[in-house]
Coordinates of C-alpha atoms in Angstrom, one line a residue:
Chain A
M1 CA -54.5 34.2 30.8
I2 CA -51.4 33.7 32.8
I3 CA -50.0 30.1 32.8
A4 CA -48.2 30.0 36.1
E5 CA -44.8 28.3 36.1
T6 CA -44.2 28.7 39.8
L7 CA -46.5 28.8 42.8
E8 CA -45.1 32.2 43.7
Q9 CA -46.1 33.5 40.3
A10 CA -49.7 32.1 40.8
L11 CA -50.0 33.7 44.2
E12 CA -48.9 37.0 42.9
A13 CA -51.4 36.8 40.1
L14 CA -54.1 36.1 42.7
A15 CA -53.0 39.0 44.8
A16 CA -53.4 41.2 41.7
G17 CA -57.0 40.0 41.2
A18 CA -56.7 37.0 38.9
R19 CA -58.8 33.9 39.6
P20 CA -57.3 30.4 39.5
I21 CA -58.2 27.7 36.9
A22 CA -57.0 24.1 36.8
G23 CA -58.9 21.8 34.5
G24 CA -61.7 24.3 33.9
S25 CA -64.5 21.7 34.0
D26 CA -66.7 23.8 36.3
L27 CA -65.6 27.3 35.1
V28 CA -65.8 26.7 31.4
V29 CA -69.1 24.9 31.5
A30 CA -70.6 27.7 33.7
H31 CA -69.2 30.3 31.3
R32 CA -70.6 28.7 28.2
S33 CA -74.0 28.0 29.7
G34 CA -74.2 31.7 30.7
K35 CA -74.4 30.9 34.4
A36 CA -71.2 32.7 35.3
P37 CA -68.9 34.6 33.0
L38 CA -65.2 33.6 33.2
P39 CA -63.2 36.0 35.4
A40 CA -61.5 38.8 33.6
Q41 CA -58.1 37.6 34.5
L42 CA -57.2 33.9 34.9
V43 CA -54.1 32.2 36.2
A44 CA -53.7 28.5 35.1
I45 CA -52.3 26.5 38.0
D46 CA -52.6 23.0 36.5
R47 CA -48.9 22.8 35.5
L48 CA -47.5 23.5 39.0
E49 CA -45.4 20.5 40.1
E50 CA -45.8 21.7 43.7
L51 CA -49.5 21.1 43.6
S52 CA -49.5 17.8 41.7
S53 CA -48.2 15.1 44.1
I54 CA -49.7 12.7 46.5
E55 CA -47.3 12.4 49.4
Q56 CA -47.4 10.1 52.3
G57 CA -46.0 11.5 55.5
E58 CA -45.8 10.3 59.1
D59 CA -49.1 11.8 60.0
G60 CA -51.1 11.2 56.9
V61 CA -51.3 12.0 53.2
R62 CA -51.0 15.3 51.5
I63 CA -52.8 15.5 48.2
G64 CA -51.8 18.4 45.9
A65 CA -54.7 20.6 44.8
V66 CA -54.4 19.8 41.1
V67 CA -54.4 16.0 41.5
N68 CA -57.2 14.8 39.3
H69 CA -59.9 12.3 40.1
A70 CA -58.5 9.7 37.8
R71 CA -55.3 9.6 39.9
L72 CA -57.2 9.3 43.1
V73 CA -59.2 6.3 41.8
T74 CA -56.0 4.5 40.8
H75 CA -53.7 5.4 43.7
P76 CA -53.0 2.4 46.0
L77 CA -52.6 4.5 49.2
I78 CA -56.0 6.3 48.5
I79 CA -57.7 3.0 47.7
D80 CA -56.3 1.1 50.7
T81 CA -56.4 3.8 53.4
Y82 CA -58.9 6.3 52.3
P83 CA -61.3 4.2 50.2
S84 CA -64.3 6.6 50.6
L85 CA -62.4 9.2 48.7
A86 CA -61.6 6.8 45.9
D87 CA -65.3 5.7 45.9
A88 CA -66.3 9.3 45.4
A89 CA -63.7 10.2 42.8
A90 CA -64.7 7.1 40.7
L91 CA -68.3 8.3 40.5
V92 CA -67.4 11.8 39.2
G93 CA -68.6 12.4 35.6
S94 CA -66.9 10.3 32.9
P95 CA -63.3 9.3 32.2
A96 CA -62.8 12.7 30.5
T97 CA -64.2 14.6 33.5
R98 CA -62.0 12.6 35.9
N99 CA -59.0 13.5 33.8
V100 CA -59.4 17.2 34.0
G101 CA -61.3 17.7 37.2
T102 CA -59.1 18.3 40.2
I103 CA -59.6 17.7 43.9
G104 CA -58.8 21.3 44.7
G105 CA -61.2 22.5 42.1
N106 CA -63.9 20.2 43.4
V107 CA -63.4 21.5 47.0
M108 CA -63.2 25.2 46.1
N109 CA -66.2 25.0 43.7
G110 CA -68.1 24.3 46.9
S111 CA -71.1 22.5 45.4
P112 CA -73.3 20.8 48.0
A113 CA -73.6 17.9 45.6
M114 CA -69.8 17.4 45.2
D115 CA -68.9 13.8 45.7
T116 CA -65.4 14.2 47.3
G117 CA -66.8 16.5 50.0
A118 CA -68.5 14.1 52.3
P119 CA -65.5 11.7 52.3
L120 CA -63.1 14.5 53.1
V121 CA -65.3 15.6 56.0
V122 CA -65.4 12.1 57.6
L123 CA -61.7 11.5 57.0
G124 CA -60.9 14.7 58.9
A125 CA -59.3 16.5 56.0
K126 CA -57.8 19.9 56.2
V127 CA -57.6 22.3 53.3
A128 CA -54.3 24.2 52.9
L129 CA -54.7 27.8 51.7
Q130 CA -51.8 29.9 50.6
S131 CA -51.5 33.5 49.6
T132 CA -48.7 36.1 49.3
N133 CA -49.6 37.0 52.9
G134 CA -49.2 33.5 54.4
Y135 CA -50.4 30.0 54.8
R136 CA -53.1 28.3 56.9
E137 CA -54.9 25.1 57.2
I138 CA -58.6 24.8 58.1
D139 CA -61.0 21.9 58.6
V140 CA -62.6 21.2 55.3
A141 CA -66.0 21.4 56.9
D142 CA -65.2 25.0 57.9
L143 CA -64.4 26.0 54.3
W144 CA -67.9 25.8 52.8
T145 CA -70.3 28.5 53.9
G146 CA -73.0 28.1 51.3
P147 CA -73.6 26.7 47.8
G148 CA -70.6 27.7 45.8
V149 CA -69.3 29.9 48.6
T150 CA -66.2 29.3 50.7
S151 CA -64.5 31.1 53.6
A152 CA -61.3 31.4 51.6
E153 CA -60.1 34.9 50.8
P154 CA -60.0 35.8 47.1
D155 CA -56.2 35.9 47.1
E156 CA -55.9 32.5 48.8
L157 CA -55.1 29.4 46.7
C158 CA -56.1 25.9 47.7
V159 CA -52.7 24.2 47.5
A160 CA -53.4 20.8 49.1
L161 CA -55.7 18.6 51.1
S162 CA -54.2 16.9 54.2
I163 CA -55.8 13.8 55.6
P164 CA -54.6 12.2 58.8
T165 CA -53.6 8.6 59.1
P166 CA -56.6 6.7 60.4
Q167 CA -56.5 4.6 63.6
A168 CA -56.2 0.8 63.3
S169 CA -59.3 -1.1 62.4
T170 CA -60.7 2.0 60.6
S171 CA -62.2 2.2 57.1
S172 CA -64.6 4.3 55.2
A173 CA -67.0 4.3 52.3
Y174 CA -69.0 6.7 50.1
V175 CA -72.3 5.8 48.4
R176 CA -74.7 7.9 46.5
L177 CA -78.1 7.6 44.9
E178 CA -77.9 8.0 41.2
Y179 CA -80.2 7.5 38.3
R180 CA -77.5 6.5 35.8
R181 CA -74.0 5.2 35.9
A182 CA -72.1 8.1 34.2
M183 CA -72.3 11.8 33.8
E184 CA -74.4 11.9 36.9
I185 CA -74.6 14.2 39.9
A186 CA -75.5 12.8 43.3
V187 CA -79.2 12.9 44.0
V188 CA -78.1 12.4 47.6
G189 CA -75.0 10.7 49.0
A190 CA -73.3 9.8 52.3
A191 CA -69.8 9.0 53.5
C192 CA -69.0 7.1 56.7
S193 CA -65.7 6.5 58.5
V194 CA -65.9 3.9 61.3
T195 CA -63.4 2.4 63.8
L196 CA -64.1 -0.9 65.3
S197 CA -62.6 -2.1 68.6
E198 CA -63.2 -5.6 69.9
G199 CA -66.3 -6.0 67.8
V200 CA -67.9 -2.7 68.7
V201 CA -68.0 0.8 67.2
S202 CA -65.4 3.0 68.9
A203 CA -65.5 5.9 66.5
I204 CA -67.9 7.0 63.7
N205 CA -68.2 9.9 61.4
I206 CA -70.9 10.5 58.8
A207 CA -71.3 13.3 56.3
L208 CA -74.1 13.9 53.8
T209 CA -74.1 15.1 50.2
A210 CA -76.8 17.2 48.4
V211 CA -79.2 17.6 51.3
A212 CA -78.3 21.1 52.5
P213 CA -76.6 24.3 51.3
T214 CA -73.3 22.7 52.1
I215 CA -72.0 19.2 52.9
V216 CA -73.5 18.2 56.3
A217 CA -71.3 16.7 59.1
V218 CA -73.7 14.6 61.1
D219 CA -73.6 14.9 64.8
G220 CA -75.5 13.1 67.5
L221 CA -74.0 9.7 66.8
E222 CA -72.6 9.2 70.4
G223 CA -75.2 6.4 70.9
A224 CA -73.4 4.3 68.4
I225 CA -70.2 4.1 70.5
G226 CA -69.7 0.8 72.3
Q227 CA -72.4 -0.9 70.3
P228 CA -72.0 -3.8 67.9
P229 CA -72.3 -2.5 64.3
Q230 CA -75.4 -4.4 63.4
D231 CA -77.2 -2.6 66.3
V232 CA -76.3 0.8 65.0
E233 CA -77.7 0.8 61.5
A234 CA -81.2 2.1 62.5
L235 CA -79.7 4.9 64.5
V236 CA -77.4 6.0 61.6
Q237 CA -80.3 6.0 59.2
S238 CA -82.7 8.0 61.4
V239 CA -80.1 10.6 62.6
A240 CA -78.9 11.2 59.0
S241 CA -82.4 11.7 57.8
E242 CA -83.2 14.1 60.6
Q243 CA -80.2 16.3 59.9
A244 CA -80.9 16.7 56.2
S245 CA -82.6 19.9 55.1
P246 CA -83.0 19.2 51.4
I247 CA -84.7 21.1 48.6
S248 CA -87.1 19.8 45.9
D249 CA -85.9 20.2 42.3
L250 CA -86.1 18.4 39.0
R251 CA -83.9 15.6 40.3
A252 CA -85.8 14.7 43.5
G253 CA -88.4 15.9 46.0
A254 CA -87.3 17.1 49.4
E255 CA -89.0 14.3 51.3
Y256 CA -87.6 11.7 49.0
R257 CA -84.1 13.1 49.4
R258 CA -84.6 13.1 53.2
Q259 CA -85.6 9.4 53.2
M260 CA -82.9 8.3 50.8
V261 CA -80.1 10.0 52.5
G262 CA -80.8 7.9 55.6
V263 CA -80.6 4.8 53.4
M264 CA -77.4 6.0 51.9
A265 CA -75.9 6.7 55.3
K266 CA -76.9 3.2 56.5
R267 CA -75.3 1.6 53.4
S268 CA -72.1 3.7 53.6
F269 CA -71.9 2.6 57.3
A270 CA -72.4 -1.1 56.4
A271 CA -69.7 -0.9 53.7
A272 CA -67.2 0.9 55.9
V273 CA -67.8 -1.7 58.7
A274 CA -67.2 -4.5 56.2
R275 CA -64.0 -2.9 55.0
A276 CA -62.8 -2.3 58.6
Q277 CA -63.4 -6.0 59.3
G278 CA -61.1 -6.8 56.3
E279 CA -63.6 -7.5 53.7
A280 CA -62.5 -6.4 50.2
I281 CA -65.1 -4.2 48.7
A282 CA -63.8 -2.8 45.4
V283 CA -64.0 0.9 44.6
P284 CA -66.6 2.3 44.0
V285 CA -68.9 0.8 46.5
N286 CA -71.9 1.8 44.3
R287 CA -70.8 -0.8 41.7
S288 CA -69.6 -3.4 44.1
I289 CA -72.8 -3.8 46.2
G290 CA -75.3 -2.6 43.7
I291 CA -76.3 0.9 45.0
G292 CA -77.7 3.3 42.6
A293 CA -78.1 2.7 38.9
Chain B
M1 CA -56.3 38.0 22.7
N2 CA -53.7 35.3 23.3
S3 CA -51.3 34.1 20.7
Y4 CA -49.8 30.7 21.1
N5 CA -49.1 27.4 19.2
L6 CA -51.2 24.3 19.4
S7 CA -49.8 20.9 18.4
V8 CA -52.6 19.0 16.8
N9 CA -52.0 15.6 15.2
G10 CA -48.3 16.3 15.1
T11 CA -48.6 19.6 13.3
E12 CA -47.9 23.0 15.0
Y13 CA -50.6 25.6 14.4
P14 CA -50.2 29.2 15.3
V15 CA -53.4 30.4 17.0
S16 CA -54.6 33.9 17.9
A17 CA -57.8 33.8 19.9
A18 CA -59.5 35.2 23.0
A19 CA -58.5 33.5 26.2
E20 CA -62.1 32.3 26.8
R21 CA -62.2 30.3 23.5
N22 CA -62.7 26.6 24.1
L23 CA -60.5 24.1 22.4
L24 CA -63.4 22.8 20.3
S25 CA -64.1 26.1 18.7
V26 CA -60.4 26.8 18.0
L27 CA -60.0 23.3 16.4
R28 CA -63.1 23.8 14.2
E29 CA -63.0 27.5 13.4
E30 CA -59.4 28.6 13.6
I31 CA -57.5 25.4 12.6
G32 CA -60.3 24.0 10.3
L33 CA -60.4 20.5 11.7
T34 CA -64.1 19.9 11.8
G35 CA -64.1 16.2 12.5
T36 CA -64.5 16.9 16.2
K37 CA -68.2 17.7 16.8
Q38 CA -70.1 20.1 19.0
G39 CA -73.0 18.3 20.7
C40 CA -74.3 19.4 24.1
D41 CA -71.5 22.0 24.6
D42 CA -71.9 21.1 28.3
C43 CA -69.5 18.3 29.0
E44 CA -72.3 15.7 28.9
C45 CA -72.3 14.0 25.5
G46 CA -68.7 13.3 24.4
A47 CA -69.1 14.3 20.8
C48 CA -66.2 16.8 21.2
M49 CA -63.8 14.2 22.7
V50 CA -60.1 14.7 21.8
L51 CA -57.0 13.4 23.4
I52 CA -54.6 15.7 25.2
D53 CA -51.4 14.1 26.2
G54 CA -53.1 10.9 25.3
Q55 CA -55.9 11.3 27.7
P56 CA -59.6 11.9 26.8
V57 CA -60.9 15.4 27.3
N58 CA -64.1 17.1 26.4
S59 CA -62.8 19.9 24.2
C60 CA -66.0 21.9 24.6
S61 CA -65.1 22.5 28.2
Y62 CA -61.4 23.0 28.0
L63 CA -59.8 26.3 27.2
A64 CA -57.7 26.2 24.0
V65 CA -55.0 28.3 25.6
Q66 CA -54.5 25.6 28.2
A67 CA -53.6 23.1 25.5
Q68 CA -50.5 24.8 24.5
G69 CA -47.4 22.6 24.9
R70 CA -49.7 19.6 25.1
P71 CA -50.1 17.3 22.1
V72 CA -53.7 17.2 20.9
T73 CA -55.1 14.3 18.9
T74 CA -58.3 14.6 17.0
V75 CA -60.1 12.1 14.8
E76 CA -58.3 13.5 11.8
G77 CA -55.1 12.2 13.4
V78 CA -56.0 8.5 13.7
T79 CA -55.7 7.7 10.0
T80 CA -52.3 6.7 8.5
N81 CA -51.6 8.0 4.9
G82 CA -55.3 8.2 4.3
E83 CA -55.9 4.6 5.4
L84 CA -58.6 4.2 8.0
H85 CA -57.6 3.1 11.5
P86 CA -58.7 -0.5 12.2
L87 CA -61.3 0.8 14.7
Q88 CA -62.8 2.9 11.9
K89 CA -63.0 -0.1 9.6
N90 CA -64.5 -2.2 12.4
L91 CA -67.1 0.4 13.2
L92 CA -68.1 0.5 9.5
E93 CA -68.2 -3.3 9.3
A94 CA -70.1 -3.8 12.5
G95 CA -72.7 -1.1 11.6
G96 CA -71.4 1.0 14.5
V97 CA -71.9 4.2 12.5
Q98 CA -75.5 5.3 12.1
C99 CA -75.9 9.1 11.8
G100 CA -72.1 9.3 12.6
F101 CA -72.2 12.3 14.8
C102 CA -71.0 10.6 17.9
T103 CA -68.4 8.5 16.0
P104 CA -65.4 10.8 16.2
G105 CA -65.8 11.1 20.0
M106 CA -66.4 7.4 20.4
I107 CA -63.2 6.7 18.5
M108 CA -61.1 9.0 20.7
S109 CA -62.5 7.4 23.9
A110 CA -61.9 3.9 22.5
L111 CA -58.3 4.8 21.6
A112 CA -57.9 6.1 25.2
I113 CA -59.1 2.7 26.5
E114 CA -56.5 1.0 24.3
K115 CA -53.8 3.2 25.7
A116 CA -54.9 2.7 29.3
S117 CA -55.0 -1.0 28.9
D118 CA -51.3 -0.9 27.9
G119 CA -51.1 -4.0 25.7
T120 CA -53.6 -6.1 27.7
E121 CA -57.1 -6.9 26.5
P122 CA -59.6 -4.6 28.3
S123 CA -62.6 -6.3 30.0
D124 CA -66.1 -5.5 28.8
E125 CA -66.6 -3.5 31.9
E126 CA -63.5 -1.4 31.3
I127 CA -64.7 -0.7 27.7
R128 CA -68.1 0.3 29.0
I129 CA -66.6 2.6 31.6
G130 CA -64.2 4.0 28.9
L131 CA -67.1 4.9 26.7
S132 CA -69.4 6.0 29.5
G133 CA -68.9 9.7 28.6
N134 CA -70.1 9.3 25.0
L135 CA -73.7 9.4 24.1
C136 CA -75.1 7.9 20.8
R137 CA -78.4 9.5 20.0
C138 CA -79.1 6.7 17.6
T139 CA -78.7 4.4 20.6
G140 CA -76.5 2.1 18.5
Y141 CA -74.4 1.1 21.5
A142 CA -74.3 -2.7 21.0
K143 CA -72.6 -2.4 17.5
I144 CA -70.3 0.3 18.7
L145 CA -69.2 -2.0 21.6
D146 CA -68.8 -4.9 19.1
A147 CA -66.5 -2.8 17.0
V148 CA -64.4 -1.6 19.9
K149 CA -64.1 -5.1 21.4
K150 CA -63.0 -6.5 18.1
T151 CA -60.4 -3.8 17.7
L152 CA -59.0 -4.2 21.2
S153 CA -59.1 -7.9 21.4
K154 CA -55.8 -9.7 21.5

C-alpha cells in the first residue's frame, strides 16, 4: 500500500501497475465477500488535496474525485444549482457510507445501479482522467461500457467531475424506487434536468438507473420541446419505459422494473419542473414528496 | 506486511499487518480492543462502527492502513476514568440494551450525531438518519431512540 502524498506520486504508482483506492467502500467489501480480491498493489488517493475540493468557476463546478457523498449533500452550490446530484448522494447507504464513499469512486466503480450516475448524465458532466501520459475529459456517459467496466485506461486516474453551469430556469431531480430508507440500492431510478421558457419545456434530459448494463441516457424526447410541462408527463413515462432493458433478479422482475422506471422518470420530471418554477423541494426528493419507502 | 501506528482512543499502537487487513480485525485481533463488533462484515449492519477523525465509519470495510495518522475512537474510548458515558447510562436506564451486540455501534453513531449537531439539539429525523446505518436484531429501536434523544436533548 502506497499512501500518495502528491498527485504525481499517485499517477506514477498507477503507471507502475497499482490500482487506486479512496474510501474503499466498494473494494474492501468486494474483497471480503470473495467477489473480487484486492489488487496486488494499491495506492491510496484519499489524502490528495488536489482531488478534494469543490470549486466554482465561470463555466461550472469542478468536483474533486475524492469529495465524499456527505459533502455533496451539504454543499450549498450543489444543493442549489445541481440538486439532482445532492438528491442522489443523500440516498447512498448510511451516514458512514456517505463519509467514506467518494464521487470518483462511485463513477469509476461503474455500477449500473449507482445513484450519482443518472444525475451526472443529465447535468452534462465530464469526467477528468489523468495519467503520466496526459489529461483528457470525456462525457460521463461515454465512460461506462458495461457493468463495472469503464473506457478509462488502467493508468488513468479519475481526478474530477466537471459540470457546466445550467441555463436560467433550469433545475433537476433524482428519484429512485427503494424498499427501505437506508443501506439500500436503487431498484430503479431516474434523473431529470429540465429548462422552462415562458411556461413551456425548452430543454429536457433524462437518464435511468439500474435498468440496463450501464446508466441509460434517454433519447427521443424532442416531442416535449415547446410543450407545457403537464402535457409532457405521459411522454416522459412511456419513452423511459421503452428504453429500459432491465434484468430480473432478487430485487425486482424485469417487467416491474420497466414499469417502475417510467414512473420514476415522470416523478423526477415533475420534481425538476417544480424546482425550475422556484418551488423549494428539499434534498432528497424521495423524502420530500414521499417516493420509495 | 505494512508497519504503521494507529492512534486509538488517544493511544498510539504500533501495528504490523497485511495491507488488506480491515480496521475491525486490527482493532480486535492486533490491538485487543474487542468492544467493536463484527456483524455482517459487509457494510450493512453498523455493529463495527467507529469514529475516524470524528466521523462514523464501518470499520469492517475500511483498510486499517488507511487509518494511520487519523484519530480512531472506539466504544472503549467513550468512558472517562471508568465512568460510563451519559449515553451508556441512558441506554441502560431506558432498556436500550437487549442482547447488546449492536450497542457499541449505536453509541458511536449517536456520538457522531452529537458532534454533527454542534451544540444544537438534533431533530428526531436527524437522529433517525444518524442511526440509519445501525441494525438492532432485537428490534429494540424505540428504547434506543429514547436513550439517544434523552442524551442529546438540551
